[in-house]
Coordinates of C-alpha atoms in Angstrom, one line a residue:
Chain H
M1 CA -0.1 -0.1 -0.1
V2 CA 1.5 3.4 -1.1
T3 CA 0.3 6.3 1.3
Q4 CA 0.4 9.8 0.5
P5 CA 2.8 12.0 2.6
K6 CA 1.2 14.2 4.7
I7 CA 3.4 17.1 3.6
K8 CA 5.4 16.8 0.4
V9 CA 8.1 19.3 -0.2
E10 CA 9.8 19.7 -3.6
D11 CA 12.6 21.7 -4.5
L12 CA 11.8 24.7 -1.9
K13 CA 14.3 27.4 -2.3
L14 CA 14.7 30.3 0.3
W15 CA 16.6 33.6 0.5
Y16 CA 16.8 36.2 3.2
G17 CA 17.4 39.1 0.9
D18 CA 20.5 37.8 -1.1
F19 CA 21.5 35.3 1.3
R20 CA 20.2 31.7 0.3
A21 CA 19.2 29.9 3.2
L22 CA 17.7 26.8 1.5
H23 CA 18.9 25.1 -1.8
G24 CA 16.2 23.1 -3.4
V25 CA 15.0 20.7 -0.3
D26 CA 12.8 17.8 -1.0
L27 CA 11.4 15.9 1.7
D28 CA 8.1 14.0 2.3
I29 CA 6.8 13.9 5.8
N30 CA 4.4 11.0 6.8
E31 CA 1.3 11.0 8.9
N32 CA 1.5 9.9 12.3
E33 CA 5.2 10.1 12.5
V34 CA 7.7 12.2 14.3
T35 CA 10.2 13.3 11.8
A36 CA 13.5 15.0 13.4
F37 CA 15.6 17.6 11.7
I38 CA 19.0 17.8 13.0
G39 CA 22.2 19.6 11.8
P40 CA 24.8 22.3 13.0
S41 CA 23.3 25.7 13.8
G42 CA 22.6 27.7 10.5
C43 CA 22.2 24.8 8.2
G44 CA 18.4 25.8 7.7
K45 CA 16.6 23.5 9.5
S46 CA 14.6 26.1 11.4
T47 CA 14.1 28.0 8.5
F48 CA 12.9 25.2 7.0
I49 CA 10.4 24.1 9.7
K50 CA 9.0 27.7 9.3
T51 CA 8.1 27.4 5.7
L52 CA 5.7 24.3 6.5
N53 CA 3.2 26.7 7.9
R54 CA 4.5 29.9 6.2
M55 CA 6.0 31.7 9.3
N56 CA 8.7 32.9 7.1
D57 CA 5.8 35.4 5.8
L58 CA 6.1 37.5 8.7
I59 CA 9.9 38.1 7.5
P60 CA 9.5 41.0 4.8
Y61 CA 12.9 40.1 3.2
A62 CA 12.3 36.4 2.9
R63 CA 11.4 35.0 -0.4
V64 CA 10.4 31.4 -1.4
E65 CA 10.5 29.5 -4.3
G66 CA 9.3 25.7 -4.9
K67 CA 6.5 23.6 -3.5
V68 CA 4.9 22.9 -0.4
E69 CA 1.9 20.3 -0.3
L70 CA -0.2 19.6 2.5
D71 CA -2.4 16.7 1.6
G72 CA -1.9 17.5 -1.9
Q73 CA -2.7 21.2 -1.4
D74 CA -0.1 23.8 -2.4
I75 CA 0.2 26.0 0.8
Y76 CA 2.1 28.8 -1.2
S77 CA -1.1 29.1 -3.7
K78 CA -2.8 32.4 -3.7
K79 CA -5.9 30.4 -2.9
M80 CA -4.5 29.2 0.6
D81 CA -6.3 30.6 3.8
L82 CA -3.6 31.3 6.1
N83 CA -5.5 31.3 9.2
N84 CA -7.0 27.7 8.2
L85 CA -3.3 26.6 7.2
R86 CA -1.8 27.6 10.6
K87 CA -4.8 26.0 12.3
K88 CA -4.1 22.8 10.6
V89 CA -0.4 23.1 11.2
G90 CA 0.3 24.5 14.6
M91 CA 3.8 25.5 16.0
V92 CA 5.6 25.3 19.4
F93 CA 8.7 27.5 19.8
Q94 CA 12.1 26.9 21.6
Q95 CA 11.3 29.4 24.4
P96 CA 7.7 28.7 26.2
N97 CA 5.9 31.7 25.3
P98 CA 2.4 31.8 26.8
F99 CA 0.4 34.9 26.6
P100 CA 0.4 36.9 29.7
K101 CA -3.0 35.6 30.8
S102 CA -4.7 32.8 32.6
I103 CA -3.9 29.3 32.0
Y104 CA -7.7 28.9 30.9
D105 CA -7.5 32.0 28.2
N106 CA -4.2 30.8 26.8
I107 CA -6.0 27.5 25.8
A108 CA -9.1 29.2 25.0
Y109 CA -7.5 31.7 22.7
G110 CA -7.1 30.1 19.5
P111 CA -10.8 28.2 19.8
R112 CA -12.2 31.8 20.4
T113 CA -10.5 33.3 17.5
H114 CA -12.1 30.4 15.3
G115 CA -15.5 31.4 16.7
V116 CA -16.4 29.1 19.8
K117 CA -18.1 31.0 22.0
K118 CA -20.1 28.9 24.6
K119 CA -18.4 28.4 27.9
S120 CA -19.4 24.6 28.2
E121 CA -17.7 24.1 24.9
L122 CA -14.6 26.0 25.7
D123 CA -14.3 24.2 29.3
E124 CA -14.4 20.9 27.0
I125 CA -11.6 22.0 24.7
V126 CA -9.5 23.4 27.9
E127 CA -9.5 20.3 29.6
R128 CA -9.1 17.9 26.8
S129 CA -6.1 19.8 25.2
L130 CA -4.7 20.3 28.8
R131 CA -4.9 16.5 29.1
Q132 CA -3.5 15.6 25.8
A133 CA -0.4 18.0 26.8
A134 CA -0.2 15.9 29.9
I135 CA -0.4 18.8 32.3
W136 CA -4.1 18.6 33.1
D137 CA -3.4 17.1 36.8
E138 CA -1.0 19.7 37.4
V139 CA -2.9 22.9 36.7
K140 CA -6.7 21.8 36.9
D141 CA -7.1 23.4 40.3
H142 CA -5.7 26.8 39.3
L143 CA -6.4 27.5 35.5
D144 CA -7.2 31.2 36.3
R145 CA -3.3 31.4 37.4
N146 CA -1.6 33.6 35.2
A147 CA 0.4 30.9 32.8
L148 CA 3.6 33.0 33.2
S149 CA 3.8 32.1 36.8
I150 CA 4.5 28.4 36.5
S151 CA 7.5 26.5 35.7
G152 CA 9.2 26.5 32.5
G153 CA 8.7 23.1 31.6
Q154 CA 5.1 23.7 32.6
Q155 CA 4.8 26.8 30.5
Q156 CA 6.0 24.6 27.3
R157 CA 3.3 22.2 27.8
I158 CA 0.7 24.7 28.2
C159 CA 2.0 26.0 25.0
I160 CA 1.6 22.5 23.4
A161 CA -2.0 22.3 24.7
R162 CA -2.6 25.5 23.4
A163 CA -1.5 24.3 19.9
L164 CA -3.6 21.3 20.3
A165 CA -6.8 23.4 21.2
V166 CA -7.6 24.0 17.6
E167 CA -7.3 20.7 16.6
P168 CA -4.3 20.7 14.2
E169 CA -3.1 18.1 12.0
V170 CA 0.3 18.8 12.0
L171 CA 2.5 19.8 15.0
L172 CA 5.8 22.0 14.4
M173 CA 8.1 22.1 17.3
D174 CA 11.5 24.0 16.8
E175 CA 13.6 22.9 19.6
P176 CA 11.1 22.7 22.1
T177 CA 13.0 21.2 24.9
S178 CA 16.1 23.1 24.6
A179 CA 15.4 25.8 27.4
L180 CA 13.8 22.9 29.7
D181 CA 15.7 20.5 32.4
P182 CA 15.9 16.9 31.9
I183 CA 12.7 16.0 34.0
S184 CA 10.6 18.5 31.9
T185 CA 12.5 17.2 28.5
A186 CA 11.7 13.7 29.4
K187 CA 7.8 14.8 30.0
I188 CA 7.9 16.5 26.6
E189 CA 9.3 13.6 24.9
E190 CA 6.9 11.0 26.2
L191 CA 4.2 13.6 25.3
V192 CA 5.6 13.7 21.7
S193 CA 5.6 9.9 21.5
E194 CA 1.8 9.8 22.7
L195 CA 0.8 12.7 20.3
K196 CA 2.1 11.0 17.3
Q197 CA -0.9 8.7 17.3
E198 CA -3.0 11.4 16.4
Y199 CA -0.6 13.8 14.9
T200 CA 2.0 14.4 12.6
I201 CA 5.0 15.7 14.2
V202 CA 8.1 17.5 13.0
M203 CA 10.7 18.7 15.3
V204 CA 13.8 20.7 15.2
T205 CA 16.3 19.5 17.7
H206 CA 20.0 20.3 18.5
N207 CA 20.0 17.3 20.9
M208 CA 21.0 14.3 18.9
Q209 CA 20.0 11.9 21.5
Q210 CA 16.5 13.5 21.4
A211 CA 16.2 12.9 17.7
S212 CA 17.2 9.2 18.2
R213 CA 15.2 8.7 21.0
I214 CA 11.7 9.8 19.9
S215 CA 11.8 10.2 16.0
D216 CA 10.7 7.8 13.4
R217 CA 12.5 9.6 10.5
T218 CA 15.6 12.0 10.6
A219 CA 16.6 14.5 8.3
F220 CA 20.2 15.5 8.3
F221 CA 20.5 19.4 7.2
L222 CA 24.0 21.0 6.1
N223 CA 24.4 24.4 4.7
G224 CA 20.9 24.8 3.4
H225 CA 20.7 21.4 2.0
I226 CA 19.1 17.9 3.1
I227 CA 22.1 15.8 3.1
E228 CA 20.3 12.5 4.2
T229 CA 16.7 11.5 5.1
D230 CA 15.8 8.0 6.2
Q231 CA 14.5 5.9 9.2
T232 CA 16.0 7.1 12.5
R233 CA 17.4 3.7 13.2
K234 CA 19.3 3.6 10.0
I235 CA 20.6 7.3 10.2
F236 CA 22.1 6.5 13.5
T237 CA 23.4 2.9 13.0
N238 CA 24.6 3.1 9.5
P239 CA 23.6 6.1 7.7
N240 CA 24.6 6.1 3.6
Q241 CA 26.6 9.4 3.9
E242 CA 29.7 10.2 5.4
E243 CA 28.8 13.8 6.2
T244 CA 25.7 12.6 8.4
E245 CA 28.2 9.7 10.1
N246 CA 30.6 12.4 10.8
Y247 CA 27.9 14.9 12.3
I248 CA 26.4 12.3 14.2
S249 CA 29.4 11.0 15.8
G250 CA 30.7 14.4 16.6
R251 CA 33.6 14.2 14.2
F252 CA 32.6 17.4 12.4
G253 CA 34.5 20.2 11.1
Chain Y
M1 CA 10.1 8.4 26.5
R2 CA 11.2 6.1 29.4
R3 CA 8.5 4.0 28.7
A4 CA 8.9 3.1 25.1
Y5 CA 12.4 2.3 26.1
D6 CA 11.4 -0.1 29.1
E7 CA 9.3 -1.8 26.5
E8 CA 12.1 -2.3 24.0
L9 CA 14.4 -3.8 27.0
E10 CA 11.3 -5.9 28.0
R11 CA 10.8 -7.1 24.6
L12 CA 14.5 -7.9 24.5
H13 CA 14.2 -10.1 27.7
R14 CA 11.1 -11.9 26.7
L15 CA 12.9 -12.9 23.4
F16 CA 16.0 -14.0 25.1
S17 CA 13.9 -16.3 27.4
Q18 CA 12.0 -17.5 24.2
M19 CA 15.3 -18.4 22.8
G20 CA 16.4 -19.9 25.9
N21 CA 13.2 -22.2 25.8
M22 CA 14.1 -23.2 22.2
V23 CA 17.7 -24.0 23.2
N24 CA 16.6 -26.2 26.1
E25 CA 14.0 -28.2 23.8
A26 CA 17.0 -28.7 21.4
I27 CA 18.9 -30.2 24.1
Y28 CA 16.4 -32.5 25.5
K29 CA 15.5 -33.9 22.0
S30 CA 19.2 -34.2 20.9
I31 CA 20.2 -36.5 23.8
K32 CA 16.6 -38.2 23.6
A33 CA 17.5 -39.0 19.9
F34 CA 20.9 -40.2 20.7
V35 CA 20.0 -42.5 23.3
T36 CA 16.7 -43.9 21.6
H37 CA 18.4 -44.1 18.2
D38 CA 15.9 -41.7 16.9
K39 CA 17.2 -40.3 13.7
E40 CA 13.5 -38.7 13.0
L41 CA 13.7 -36.5 16.0
A42 CA 17.6 -35.8 15.5
K43 CA 16.5 -34.2 12.2
T44 CA 13.7 -32.1 13.8
V45 CA 16.7 -30.8 16.3
I46 CA 18.7 -29.6 13.0
L47 CA 16.0 -28.0 11.4
E48 CA 14.6 -26.0 14.5
D49 CA 18.2 -24.6 15.0
L50 CA 17.7 -22.5 12.0
K51 CA 15.0 -20.4 14.0
I52 CA 17.3 -20.5 17.1
N53 CA 19.8 -18.6 14.9
E54 CA 17.3 -16.2 13.7
I55 CA 16.2 -15.1 17.2
E56 CA 20.0 -14.8 18.0
H57 CA 20.3 -12.3 15.1
Q58 CA 17.1 -10.4 15.8
L59 CA 18.1 -10.0 19.7
E60 CA 21.8 -8.7 18.2
Q61 CA 20.1 -6.1 15.8
D62 CA 17.7 -4.9 18.3
S63 CA 20.4 -4.6 21.0
I64 CA 22.4 -2.7 18.4
E65 CA 19.8 -0.2 17.7
L66 CA 18.7 0.2 21.4
I67 CA 22.6 1.1 22.1
A68 CA 22.5 3.7 18.9
L69 CA 19.2 5.2 19.8
Q70 CA 19.0 5.2 23.5
Q71 CA 22.4 5.7 24.7
P72 CA 21.9 3.3 27.5
V73 CA 24.2 3.8 30.8
T74 CA 24.1 1.9 33.9
G75 CA 21.8 -1.0 34.5
D76 CA 20.2 -0.6 31.2
L77 CA 23.7 -0.5 29.5
R78 CA 24.3 -3.9 31.4
K79 CA 21.0 -5.4 30.7
I80 CA 21.6 -5.0 27.0
I81 CA 25.3 -6.0 27.3
T82 CA 24.0 -9.4 28.8
V83 CA 21.4 -10.2 26.4
M84 CA 24.1 -9.8 23.6
K85 CA 26.9 -11.9 25.1
A86 CA 24.4 -14.6 26.6
C87 CA 22.2 -15.1 23.6
A88 CA 25.7 -15.7 21.6
D89 CA 26.4 -18.6 24.3
L90 CA 22.7 -19.7 23.6
E91 CA 23.4 -19.9 20.1
R92 CA 26.5 -22.1 20.5
I93 CA 24.8 -24.6 23.0
G94 CA 22.2 -25.1 20.0
D95 CA 25.1 -26.0 17.7
H96 CA 26.1 -28.6 20.0
A97 CA 22.7 -29.9 20.0
V98 CA 22.8 -30.1 16.3
S99 CA 26.3 -31.7 16.4
I100 CA 24.6 -34.4 18.6
A101 CA 21.8 -34.7 16.6
K102 CA 24.3 -35.2 13.6
S103 CA 26.0 -38.0 15.5
T104 CA 22.7 -39.9 16.0
I105 CA 22.0 -39.6 12.3
R106 CA 25.5 -40.6 11.2
V107 CA 25.1 -44.0 13.3
K108 CA 24.4 -47.0 11.0
G109 CA 23.3 -50.0 13.2
T110 CA 26.9 -50.3 14.7
R111 CA 27.4 -52.0 18.0
R112 CA 25.9 -50.0 21.2
H113 CA 26.9 -50.1 24.9
K114 CA 24.3 -49.7 27.2
P115 CA 26.3 -48.6 30.4
I116 CA 27.8 -45.6 28.6
E117 CA 24.7 -44.4 26.7
D118 CA 23.1 -44.5 30.3
K119 CA 26.1 -42.3 31.6
I120 CA 25.4 -39.7 28.4
S121 CA 21.6 -40.0 29.2
L122 CA 22.6 -39.0 32.7
A123 CA 24.6 -36.0 31.8
G124 CA 22.2 -35.0 29.2
D125 CA 19.7 -34.9 31.9
K126 CA 22.0 -32.7 34.1
I127 CA 22.5 -30.4 31.2
K128 CA 19.2 -30.0 30.5
Q129 CA 18.3 -29.0 33.9
M130 CA 21.1 -26.5 34.2
G131 CA 19.8 -25.0 30.6
Q132 CA 16.3 -24.6 32.3
D133 CA 17.5 -23.2 35.7
I134 CA 20.1 -20.9 33.8
I135 CA 16.8 -19.4 32.1
D136 CA 15.0 -19.1 35.0
A137 CA 18.2 -17.5 36.9
Y138 CA 18.7 -15.1 33.9
I139 CA 14.9 -13.9 33.9
Q140 CA 15.4 -13.3 37.8
Y141 CA 18.8 -11.9 37.3
D142 CA 19.7 -14.2 40.3
A143 CA 23.2 -14.3 40.8
E144 CA 23.2 -16.8 43.7
K145 CA 21.5 -19.2 41.6
A146 CA 23.6 -18.4 38.6
L147 CA 26.8 -19.5 40.8
E148 CA 24.9 -22.4 42.2
I149 CA 24.3 -23.4 38.6
A150 CA 28.0 -22.9 37.5
K151 CA 29.1 -25.2 40.2
R152 CA 27.2 -28.0 38.9
D153 CA 29.5 -27.9 35.7
N154 CA 31.9 -29.9 37.6
D155 CA 29.7 -32.9 37.5
I156 CA 29.3 -32.5 33.8
D157 CA 33.1 -32.7 33.4
E158 CA 33.5 -35.5 35.5
L159 CA 30.7 -37.3 33.9
A160 CA 32.2 -36.6 30.5
T161 CA 35.9 -37.7 31.6
Q162 CA 34.3 -41.1 32.7
I163 CA 32.5 -41.3 29.5
R164 CA 35.7 -41.0 27.5
K165 CA 37.6 -43.5 29.9
D166 CA 34.8 -46.2 29.4
S167 CA 34.7 -45.6 25.9
I168 CA 38.2 -46.1 25.3
E169 CA 38.4 -49.2 27.7
E170 CA 35.3 -50.9 26.0
M171 CA 37.0 -50.2 22.5
K172 CA 40.1 -52.1 23.6
K173 CA 37.8 -55.0 24.6
D174 CA 35.5 -55.2 21.5
S175 CA 36.8 -53.5 18.7
D176 CA 33.1 -53.7 17.0
L177 CA 32.4 -50.9 19.4
V178 CA 35.1 -48.6 17.8
L179 CA 32.5 -46.6 15.5
G180 CA 30.0 -46.3 18.0
A181 CA 32.3 -45.4 20.9
T182 CA 34.1 -42.7 19.2
D183 CA 30.5 -41.0 18.7
Y184 CA 30.4 -41.3 22.7
I185 CA 33.6 -39.5 22.8
L186 CA 32.4 -36.5 20.7
V187 CA 29.0 -36.5 22.3
S188 CA 30.5 -36.4 25.8
T189 CA 32.7 -33.2 24.3
Y190 CA 29.6 -31.5 23.2
L191 CA 27.9 -32.0 26.5
E192 CA 31.0 -30.6 28.4
R193 CA 30.9 -27.8 25.9
M194 CA 27.5 -27.0 26.6
G195 CA 28.2 -26.7 30.3
D196 CA 30.8 -24.4 29.7
Y197 CA 28.7 -22.2 27.7
I198 CA 25.8 -22.4 30.5
T199 CA 28.7 -21.1 33.0
N200 CA 29.4 -18.2 30.5
I201 CA 25.8 -17.2 30.9
S202 CA 26.2 -17.6 34.6
E203 CA 29.0 -15.1 34.3
W204 CA 26.7 -12.7 32.4
I205 CA 24.2 -12.9 35.1
L206 CA 26.8 -11.9 37.6
Y207 CA 27.9 -9.1 35.5
F208 CA 24.3 -7.9 35.2
N209 CA 24.5 -7.8 39.0
T210 CA 27.7 -6.4 39.8
G211 CA 29.2 -4.9 36.9
E212 CA 32.4 -7.2 37.0
I213 CA 33.4 -9.4 34.5
K214 CA 34.5 -12.7 36.2
E215 CA 35.4 -16.2 35.2
L216 CA 33.9 -19.3 36.9
N217 CA 35.3 -22.5 36.8
T218 CA 38.6 -21.7 35.3
H219 CA 40.0 -25.0 33.6
H220 CA 43.5 -23.7 33.7
D221 CA 45.0 -26.3 36.1
L222 CA 47.9 -28.1 34.3
D223 CA 47.1 -31.6 35.8

């Protein structure tokens, strides 16, 4: 059985002004899998992940060429509804960035924007999202607390819950644990492996062990190219490219 | 992530005990086939060894992937190393069962010697028991039991020596027995080697518990 990739990227190029950050990237991202992007700083992995829900639109001097398809639909076409795209493709960032509002209002923010008004419905979404993000038990008794008053690890899970509240199909995570301690990191990693049952997850990580522990597929980026994409077990036991081997084993440069 | 990792380790553990049970089955059948002169049963031992080898490869492959993907340390690392080393020992025991099975098939109506075959049967029973016990000790990571099982290897060595001596004595008396008794000597050696591999597994169980790699029952005396 041949399944369609959830996201299909073809010959994607990106410039920041005169600087070419991505040189024709091709990549298939499968549904219900965790795909990890690894590579040294400045290799283009964060730039690339942002193109998947057009966050790069917010950078005025960034220019994109090529194709990104979500379920076969070109997300860079003029007909694409950006709000709808970002509802389908949610994002979690490196630094936890909850709104300076209550925990409840953080989670309810997205659904409200998309027109959910009924209290009972919002309550339900808030509870479901917090449960999915494995933080409900820790915060259920003080949902009115300011989201900035809880720990960094908890804030990051609030951000994941906030992303889940609008029922996305794809979750993009740009180094979601690099600002967290090992215990919070373990919780987020556990969470990611749970979430992949229902979502497609794409993650940028500087932590190679993290990629090896939780991803199904790994793409290795270098200087704006993807050097190699394969099953994570293959990449970490016997990669095809020497550059991948050198980077993973810490022999780089 | 710890959960998925633990499940993988658990799966490794289960697969190892499955392999252990298959090897014990092979020991049992090969000895039984040899002393009852059952060539059909001996053939099944040879065929089933393929499956044992497959499981060994699977265990090795899985262990290598776990090391690469999870970067195990401390007890987790010892667990994986123990599986990798002990499954190689199990596989060798399986090979010796195949060798016994082949001896059974080779024998063609030559003269037999019941008392020696009884000793082989006795050594076989002891090995089979040690094989079962070592898998139990492994499953529980029971170091005390592992040590006790390793000690029983001395009985096997003694019996093997006796079988060899008896065989030579009987050959001297009756040259018709030469073909058959040569196989007795070979089989006694296979049994002795099985005991040594079981001792190796004891050593790996001890390693899991203590982190120390230690030789049990050395055979380095010069007498």
